[in-house]
XYZ file of C-alpha atoms in Angstrom:
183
model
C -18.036 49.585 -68.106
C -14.096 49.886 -68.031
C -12.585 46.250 -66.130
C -9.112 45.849 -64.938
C -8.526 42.552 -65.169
C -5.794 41.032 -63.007
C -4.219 37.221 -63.484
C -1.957 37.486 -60.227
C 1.321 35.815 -59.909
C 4.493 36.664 -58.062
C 6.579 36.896 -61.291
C 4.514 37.782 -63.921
C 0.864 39.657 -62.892
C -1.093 39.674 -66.400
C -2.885 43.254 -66.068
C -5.802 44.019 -69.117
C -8.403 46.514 -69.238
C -11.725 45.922 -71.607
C -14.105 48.195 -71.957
C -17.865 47.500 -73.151
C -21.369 46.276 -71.417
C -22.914 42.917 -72.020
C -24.301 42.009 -75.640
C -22.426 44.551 -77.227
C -18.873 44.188 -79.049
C -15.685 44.327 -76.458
C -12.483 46.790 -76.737
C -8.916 46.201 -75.491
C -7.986 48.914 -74.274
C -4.495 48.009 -72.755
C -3.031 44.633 -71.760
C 0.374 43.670 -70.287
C 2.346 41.937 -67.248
C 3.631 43.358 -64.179
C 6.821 41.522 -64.078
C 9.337 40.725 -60.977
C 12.467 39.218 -60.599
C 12.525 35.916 -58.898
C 15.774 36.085 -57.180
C 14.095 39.039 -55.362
C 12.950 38.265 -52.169
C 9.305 38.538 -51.621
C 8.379 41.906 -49.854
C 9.769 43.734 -52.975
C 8.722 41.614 -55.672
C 5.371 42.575 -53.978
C 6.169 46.113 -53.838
C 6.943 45.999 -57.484
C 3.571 44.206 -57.748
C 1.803 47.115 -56.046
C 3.510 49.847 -57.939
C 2.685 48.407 -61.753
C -0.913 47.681 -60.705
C -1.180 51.257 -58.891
C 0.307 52.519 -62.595
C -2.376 50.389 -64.672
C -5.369 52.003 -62.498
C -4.001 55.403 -62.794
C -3.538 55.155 -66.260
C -6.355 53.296 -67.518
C -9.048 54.851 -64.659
C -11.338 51.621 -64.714
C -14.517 51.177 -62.761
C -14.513 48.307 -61.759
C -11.706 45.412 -61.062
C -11.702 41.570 -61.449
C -8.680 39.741 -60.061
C -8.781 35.717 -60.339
C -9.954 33.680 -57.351
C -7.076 31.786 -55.973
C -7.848 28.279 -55.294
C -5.695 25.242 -53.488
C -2.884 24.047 -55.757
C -0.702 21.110 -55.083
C 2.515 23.444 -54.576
C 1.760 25.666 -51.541
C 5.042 27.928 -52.532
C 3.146 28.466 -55.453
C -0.136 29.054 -53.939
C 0.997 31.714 -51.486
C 2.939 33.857 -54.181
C -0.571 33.966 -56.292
C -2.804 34.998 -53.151
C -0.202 37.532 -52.274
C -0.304 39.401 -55.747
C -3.796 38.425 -55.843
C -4.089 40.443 -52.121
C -1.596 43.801 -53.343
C -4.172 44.221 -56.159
C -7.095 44.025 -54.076
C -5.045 46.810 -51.894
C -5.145 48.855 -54.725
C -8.193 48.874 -55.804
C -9.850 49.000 -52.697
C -7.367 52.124 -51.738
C -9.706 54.344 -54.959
C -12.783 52.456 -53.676
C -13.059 50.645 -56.905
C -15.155 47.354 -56.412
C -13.213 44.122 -56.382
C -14.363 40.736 -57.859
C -13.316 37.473 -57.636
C -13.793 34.947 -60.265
C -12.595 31.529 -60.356
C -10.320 30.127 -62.865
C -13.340 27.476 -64.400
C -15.904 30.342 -64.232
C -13.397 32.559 -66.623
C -13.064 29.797 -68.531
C -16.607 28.935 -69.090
C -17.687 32.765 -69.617
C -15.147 33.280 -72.532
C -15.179 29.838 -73.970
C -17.994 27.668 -73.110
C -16.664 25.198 -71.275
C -15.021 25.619 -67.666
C -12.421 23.175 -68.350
C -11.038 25.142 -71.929
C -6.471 25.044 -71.964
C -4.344 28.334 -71.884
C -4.854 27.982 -75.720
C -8.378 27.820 -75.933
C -8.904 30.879 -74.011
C -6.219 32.894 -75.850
C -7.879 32.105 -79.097
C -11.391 33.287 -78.011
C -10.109 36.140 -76.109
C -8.614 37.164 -79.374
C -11.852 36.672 -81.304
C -14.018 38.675 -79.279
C -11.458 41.848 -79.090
C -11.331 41.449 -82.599
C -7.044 41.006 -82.340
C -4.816 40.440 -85.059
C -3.436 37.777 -82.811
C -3.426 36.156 -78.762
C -1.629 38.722 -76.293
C 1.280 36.849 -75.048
C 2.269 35.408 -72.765
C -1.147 33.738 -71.533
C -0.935 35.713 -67.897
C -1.857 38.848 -70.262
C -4.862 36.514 -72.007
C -6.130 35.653 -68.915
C -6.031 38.749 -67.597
C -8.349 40.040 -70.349
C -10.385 37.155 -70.093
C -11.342 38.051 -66.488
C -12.654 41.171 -67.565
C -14.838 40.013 -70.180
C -16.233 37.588 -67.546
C -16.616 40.279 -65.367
C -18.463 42.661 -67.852
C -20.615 39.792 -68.872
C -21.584 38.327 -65.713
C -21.566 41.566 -63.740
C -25.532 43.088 -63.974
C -26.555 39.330 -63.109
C -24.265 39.169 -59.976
C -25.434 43.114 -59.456
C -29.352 42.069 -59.397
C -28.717 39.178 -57.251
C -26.812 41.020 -54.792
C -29.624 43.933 -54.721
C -31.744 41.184 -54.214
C -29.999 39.611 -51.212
C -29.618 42.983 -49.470
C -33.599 43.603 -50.116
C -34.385 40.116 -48.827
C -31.673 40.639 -45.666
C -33.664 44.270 -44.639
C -37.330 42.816 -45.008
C -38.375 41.376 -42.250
C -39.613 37.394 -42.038
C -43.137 36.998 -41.355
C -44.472 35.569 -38.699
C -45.682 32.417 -38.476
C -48.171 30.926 -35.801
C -49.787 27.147 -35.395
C -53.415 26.616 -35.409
C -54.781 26.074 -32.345
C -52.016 27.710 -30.426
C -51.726 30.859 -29.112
């Protein structure tokens, strides 16, 4: 399974593609940051956005990408910049009909580190031990980029079964259930 793994920001978009399956050994196979200039104004900077992470996918072909979750930050500037990148790559993926997942910033951090609450550093240094690296991809956008993909290739056939599972449960119908005594 090939992930593109996407840390979205409005100046610097990590982008980082692993490729492997659960249980077995993880490769890099590219990692990077879609970078835009802040005195830009914000349609073009997302342009810019659209056109690196259209260049990653056509490059790197992946199956599958994971883009992290944005959640509520104190600085709503802030916020809005992240949930537009985080939107221009879910344009692009969804324009190939690649699936798109979302996965939270604690639930990264828990699948590549063990604990949900891990720093920048912490994930860096165990993103670099399981891609066997010679050192942390800098800056940390381009870590956490590749540590979305390894969440998503690890956590992926669970999420897949319980979604089959869902869908079976949603087209079986409930049975029907009667009191005694009444008719």
């Amino acid at each position: 399974m090939k992930v593109l793994g996407v840390d979205p920001g409005l100046t610097r978009c990590g982008v980082g593609v692993v490729d492997g399956v659960a249980g077995r050994p993880l490769t890099m196979v590219g990692v990077g940051v879609v970078r835009t200039p802040a005195d830009a104004d914000t349609a073009h900077r997302l342009v810019l956005i659209e056109r690196g992470i259209d260049e990653w996918l056509d490059t790197h072909r992946p199956e599958y990408v994971a883009v992290e979750r944005v959640f509520s930050q104190h600085n709503v500037r802030t916020v809005m910049g992240t949930a537009q990148a985080s939107a221009v790559a879910m344009l692009c993926a969804a324009r190939r009909g690649l699936p798109v997942a979302l996965h939270t910033p604690s639930e990264v951090k828990a699948a590549v580190t063990g604990s949900g609450r891990a720093d920048k550093a912490q994930v860096g240094t165990m993103v670099t031990r399981l891609l066997r690296l010679a050192e942390p991809p800098k800056p940390a956008d381009a870590a956490d980029a590749l540590a979305l993909a390894i969440c998503h290739i690890w956590r992926a056939p669970a999420v897949n079964r319980l979604q089959l599972a869902q869908a079976a449960a949603r087209r079986t119908p409930a049975p029907v259930r009667t009191l005694k005594g009444t008719r």
